[in-house]
CSV table of C-alpha atoms in Angstrom, one decimal:
chain,number,residue,atom,x,y,z
A,22,MET,CA,57.7,0.0,87.7
A,23,ILE,CA,60.4,-2.7,87.3
A,24,PHE,CA,62.9,-0.1,86.6
A,25,CYS,CA,62.0,1.6,89.6
A,26,LYS,CA,62.4,-1.7,91.7
A,27,SER,CA,66.0,-2.1,90.0
A,28,LYS,CA,67.4,1.2,90.8
A,29,ASN,CA,66.1,0.9,94.5
A,30,SER,CA,67.8,-2.5,94.9
A,31,SER,CA,71.0,-1.4,93.7
A,32,GLN,CA,71.0,1.6,96.1
A,33,LEU,CA,70.3,-0.6,98.8
A,34,PHE,CA,73.7,-2.6,98.1
A,35,THR,CA,75.9,0.4,97.5
A,36,THR,CA,74.7,3.0,100.1
A,37,GLY,CA,75.9,2.2,103.7
A,38,SER,CA,73.3,4.6,105.3
A,39,MET,CA,70.5,2.7,103.9
A,40,LEU,CA,71.9,-0.5,105.4
A,41,SER,CA,72.3,1.0,108.8
A,42,LYS,CA,68.7,1.9,108.8
A,43,LEU,CA,67.4,-1.5,107.8
A,44,SER,CA,68.1,-4.9,109.7
A,45,ALA,CA,68.3,-6.9,106.6
A,46,ILE,CA,68.2,-6.5,102.6
A,47,GLY,CA,65.4,-8.8,102.2
A,48,LEU,CA,63.3,-6.7,104.6
A,49,ALA,CA,64.1,-3.6,102.6
A,50,THR,CA,63.4,-5.2,98.9
A,51,CYS,CA,60.0,-6.6,100.6
A,52,LEU,CA,59.0,-3.0,101.7
A,53,LEU,CA,60.1,-1.4,98.3
A,54,LEU,CA,58.2,-4.1,96.3
A,55,THR,CA,55.3,-3.7,98.6
A,56,GLY,CA,55.3,0.0,98.0
A,57,CYS,CA,55.4,-0.3,94.5
A,58,SER,CA,52.5,-2.9,94.2
A,59,LYS,CA,50.3,-0.7,96.2
A,60,ALA,CA,50.8,2.2,94.0
A,61,ASP,CA,50.1,-0.3,91.0
A,62,GLU,CA,46.9,-1.2,92.8
A,63,THR,CA,45.8,2.2,93.7
A,64,ALA,CA,46.3,3.7,89.9
A,65,THR,CA,44.9,0.8,87.8
A,66,PRO,CA,41.5,0.4,89.5
A,67,VAL,CA,40.9,4.2,89.4
A,68,GLY,CA,41.4,4.3,85.8
A,69,ALA,CA,39.5,1.1,85.0
A,70,SER,CA,36.6,2.0,87.3
A,71,SER,CA,36.2,5.5,85.5
A,72,GLU,CA,36.3,4.0,82.0
A,73,THR,CA,34.1,1.4,83.3
A,74,GLU,CA,31.3,3.5,84.9
A,75,ALA,CA,31.6,5.6,81.7
A,76,SER,CA,30.8,2.7,79.5
A,77,LYS,CA,28.1,1.4,81.7
A,78,GLU,CA,26.5,5.0,81.7
A,79,ALA,CA,26.6,5.0,77.9
A,80,LEU,CA,25.1,1.5,77.6
A,81,SER,CA,22.7,2.6,79.7
A,82,LYS,CA,21.8,5.8,77.5
A,83,ASN,CA,21.7,3.8,74.1
A,84,ASP,CA,19.5,0.9,75.6
A,85,ALA,CA,16.9,3.4,76.7
A,86,VAL,CA,17.1,5.3,73.5
A,87,ALA,CA,16.7,1.8,71.6
A,88,SER,CA,13.9,0.7,74.0
A,89,HIS,CA,11.8,3.9,73.2
A,90,GLU,CA,12.3,3.9,69.6
A,91,ALA,CA,11.2,0.1,69.6
A,92,ASP,CA,8.5,1.0,71.7
A,93,SER,CA,7.4,3.9,69.4
A,94,ARG,CA,7.2,1.7,66.2
A,95,VAL,CA,5.1,-1.2,68.1
A,96,ASP,CA,1.6,-1.2,66.8
A,97,PRO,CA,-0.7,-2.0,70.0
A,98,ASN,CA,-3.2,-4.0,67.9
A,99,VAL,CA,-0.7,-5.9,65.7
A,100,ASN,CA,-1.8,-9.1,68.0
A,101,GLN,CA,-5.3,-8.5,68.2
A,102,LYS,CA,-7.7,-10.8,66.2
A,103,PRO,CA,-10.3,-8.6,64.1
A,104,GLU,CA,-13.6,-9.3,65.4
A,105,GLY,CA,-15.6,-11.6,63.2
A,106,LYS,CA,-19.4,-11.1,62.4
A,107,PRO,CA,-22.0,-12.1,64.8
A,108,VAL,CA,-23.9,-15.3,64.1
A,109,SER,CA,-27.4,-14.4,62.7
A,110,TYR,CA,-30.4,-16.2,64.0
A,111,ASP,CA,-33.5,-15.4,61.6
A,112,VAL,CA,-35.8,-17.1,64.0
A,113,GLN,CA,-38.8,-15.4,62.3
A,114,SER,CA,-38.2,-17.1,59.3
A,115,TRP,CA,-37.9,-20.7,60.9
A,116,LYS,CA,-41.0,-23.0,60.4
A,117,ALA,CA,-42.1,-25.2,63.1
A,118,SER,CA,-45.4,-26.3,64.0
A,119,LYS,CA,-46.8,-28.4,66.7
A,120,THR,CA,-48.0,-31.3,64.4
A,121,GLN,CA,-46.5,-33.9,66.8
A,122,ASP,CA,-47.0,-33.6,70.4
A,123,LEU,CA,-43.5,-34.3,72.1
A,124,SER,CA,-43.1,-35.2,75.8
A,125,LEU,CA,-40.4,-35.3,78.1
A,126,GLU,CA,-40.9,-38.7,79.0
A,127,ASP,CA,-40.7,-39.9,75.4
A,128,VAL,CA,-37.0,-39.3,74.9
A,129,GLU,CA,-37.2,-41.6,71.8
A,130,ALA,CA,-39.1,-39.4,69.9
A,131,VAL,CA,-37.1,-36.3,71.0
A,132,LYS,CA,-34.1,-38.1,69.7
A,133,LYS,CA,-35.7,-38.8,66.2
A,134,GLN,CA,-35.9,-34.9,66.1
A,135,PHE,CA,-32.1,-34.4,66.2
A,136,GLY,CA,-31.2,-37.3,64.1
A,137,LYS,CA,-28.7,-40.2,64.5
A,138,VAL,CA,-26.7,-40.9,67.7
A,139,THR,CA,-23.4,-41.1,67.2
A,140,VAL,CA,-22.1,-41.6,70.7
A,141,THR,CA,-24.1,-42.8,73.9
A,142,ASP,CA,-22.7,-42.1,77.2
A,143,GLU,CA,-24.4,-44.0,79.9
A,144,LYS,CA,-22.5,-42.4,82.9
A,145,SER,CA,-23.0,-38.8,82.5
A,146,LEU,CA,-24.7,-36.5,85.3
A,147,ASP,CA,-27.9,-34.3,84.9
A,148,TYR,CA,-28.3,-30.8,86.1
A,149,ALA,CA,-28.5,-31.7,89.8
A,150,SER,CA,-25.1,-34.3,89.4
A,151,ASN,CA,-27.5,-37.4,89.4
A,152,MET,CA,-26.7,-40.3,87.0
A,153,ALA,CA,-27.7,-39.6,83.4
A,154,VAL,CA,-27.5,-40.8,79.6
A,155,LYS,CA,-26.0,-38.3,77.4
A,156,TYR,CA,-26.7,-38.7,73.4
A,157,ARG,CA,-24.3,-37.0,71.3
A,158,PHE,CA,-25.6,-36.5,67.5
A,159,MET,CA,-22.1,-34.8,65.8
A,160,LYS,CA,-19.1,-36.7,65.0
A,161,GLY,CA,-15.5,-36.1,66.0
A,162,ASP,CA,-15.0,-32.4,66.7
A,163,GLU,CA,-17.9,-30.9,65.1
A,164,PRO,CA,-19.9,-28.5,67.0
A,165,TYR,CA,-22.1,-30.5,69.8
A,166,LEU,CA,-25.7,-31.4,69.9
A,167,ASP,CA,-26.7,-33.2,72.9
A,168,ILE,CA,-29.5,-34.5,74.8
A,169,ILE,CA,-29.0,-35.7,78.2
A,170,ASP,CA,-31.8,-37.9,79.8
A,171,SER,CA,-32.4,-38.9,83.6
A,172,GLN,CA,-35.1,-39.7,86.0
A,173,ASP,CA,-35.7,-35.9,86.7
A,174,TYR,CA,-34.4,-34.0,83.9
A,175,LEU,CA,-34.3,-33.8,80.2
A,176,GLU,CA,-31.4,-31.5,78.9
A,177,LEU,CA,-31.0,-29.9,75.5
A,178,GLY,CA,-27.5,-28.7,75.0
A,179,TRP,CA,-25.7,-27.6,71.8
A,180,TYR,CA,-22.6,-25.5,70.5
A,181,TYR,CA,-23.2,-21.6,70.5
A,182,ALA,CA,-21.0,-20.2,67.7
A,183,ASN,CA,-19.0,-17.0,68.5
A,184,PRO,CA,-18.3,-14.2,65.8
A,185,ASN,CA,-14.6,-15.5,65.4
A,186,ASP,CA,-15.6,-19.0,64.6
A,187,SER,CA,-15.6,-20.5,60.9
A,188,ASP,CA,-18.4,-20.3,58.5
A,189,SER,CA,-19.1,-23.9,58.8
A,190,GLU,CA,-19.3,-23.9,62.6
A,191,LYS,CA,-21.4,-21.0,62.6
A,192,LYS,CA,-23.8,-22.8,60.1
A,193,MET,CA,-23.8,-26.0,61.9
A,194,SER,CA,-24.8,-23.7,65.0
A,195,VAL,CA,-27.6,-22.2,63.4
A,196,GLU,CA,-28.6,-25.6,62.3
A,197,HIS,CA,-28.6,-26.8,65.8
A,198,ALA,CA,-30.6,-24.4,67.0
A,199,LYS,CA,-33.3,-25.1,64.4
A,200,LYS,CA,-33.8,-28.4,65.4
A,201,VAL,CA,-33.9,-27.2,69.2
A,202,TYR,CA,-36.5,-24.6,68.2
A,203,LYS,CA,-38.7,-27.6,66.5
A,204,VAL,CA,-38.4,-29.9,69.4
A,205,MET,CA,-39.2,-26.9,72.0
A,206,THR,CA,-42.4,-26.4,69.6
A,207,GLY,CA,-43.1,-29.8,70.0
A,208,LEU,CA,-42.9,-29.8,73.6
A,209,MET,CA,-44.4,-26.4,74.5
A,210,GLY,CA,-46.2,-24.9,71.4
A,211,ASP,CA,-45.4,-21.2,70.7
A,212,GLU,CA,-44.1,-20.6,74.2
A,213,GLY,CA,-41.4,-23.1,73.3
A,214,LYS,CA,-40.7,-21.0,70.3
A,215,GLU,CA,-40.2,-17.7,72.1
A,216,LEU,CA,-38.3,-19.5,74.7
A,217,VAL,CA,-35.6,-20.6,72.1
A,218,GLN,CA,-35.8,-17.1,70.4
A,219,SER,CA,-35.4,-15.5,73.8
A,220,ILE,CA,-32.0,-17.0,74.6
A,221,LEU,CA,-30.4,-16.8,71.3
A,222,SER,CA,-31.0,-13.0,71.6
A,223,GLY,CA,-29.1,-13.2,75.0
A,224,LYS,CA,-31.7,-13.6,77.7
A,225,ILE,CA,-31.5,-15.9,80.5
A,226,ILE,CA,-34.3,-17.9,81.9
A,227,LYS,CA,-34.6,-19.4,85.2
A,228,ASP,CA,-37.4,-21.2,87.1
A,229,LYS,CA,-39.8,-20.5,84.4
A,230,VAL,CA,-43.3,-22.8,84.1
A,231,ILE,CA,-44.4,-23.3,80.9
A,232,ASN,CA,-47.3,-25.5,80.0
A,233,ASP,CA,-47.1,-27.1,83.4
A,234,THR,CA,-43.1,-28.0,82.5
A,235,LYS,CA,-40.6,-25.9,84.7
A,236,VAL,CA,-37.6,-24.7,82.9
A,237,GLU,CA,-34.7,-24.7,85.5
A,238,LEU,CA,-32.5,-22.9,83.2
A,239,ALA,CA,-32.3,-21.7,79.6
A,240,LYS,CA,-29.5,-19.5,78.4
A,241,CYS,CA,-26.9,-19.1,75.4
A,242,GLU,CA,-23.5,-17.9,76.6
A,243,PHE,CA,-19.6,-18.8,76.7
A,244,TYR,CA,-19.9,-21.2,73.5
A,245,SER,CA,-22.8,-23.0,75.0
A,246,CYS,CA,-26.8,-23.0,74.8
A,247,MET,CA,-28.7,-25.1,77.2
A,248,ILE,CA,-32.5,-25.7,78.1
A,249,ILE,CA,-33.0,-27.8,81.3
A,250,MET,CA,-36.6,-29.0,81.9
A,251,ASN,CA,-37.7,-30.5,85.1
A,252,LYS,CA,-39.8,-33.7,84.3
A,253,ASN,CA,-41.5,-33.4,87.8
A,254,GLY,CA,-42.8,-29.9,87.8
């Protein structure tokens, strides 16, 4: 293109006919330069555009192939944790007798059945969001075992282990259930035993009167078991 511009410039200086047609040498040179530059602009992008589009298409096809191959190698179960063994509650073999009568009003006697209190929270809330005292019987992050005592309610709560918990967590969950089984036997006799067995098997008890005591709610689900008893009913 430079050679083209040089040749045309020399012709402008030597050819009289060209001088007569143009008003000035600078204008002629400007037009020639403009013509060459437009040709450059027209020719270069076309080739570049074609090459770019072809490259994009090739990359797109390669990406699609690679993605398909990667998907075919992925195991849909690779991130899924194997389901563990469910906790077994052999309630039939548990021994508990109503040798000592327990009452909802005598929380000290109930606490003794659970062991040593490790934490006392005097600003807790009961089932109806009234002020209550919560007694915790385990340490740190161990599976919990609680009693919540208020003017109207006595509540028993403990950790309900799931199949993927550790063996130690499952064992402690069972031990908690055994203690509750013993307490409920002291409170309600055989019907207390049956209540614990029922909720451990997945049943939900609501508004049931047992031995003149109203059980507002009793259930085991979502890592938690609870038995909520109304002192006034």
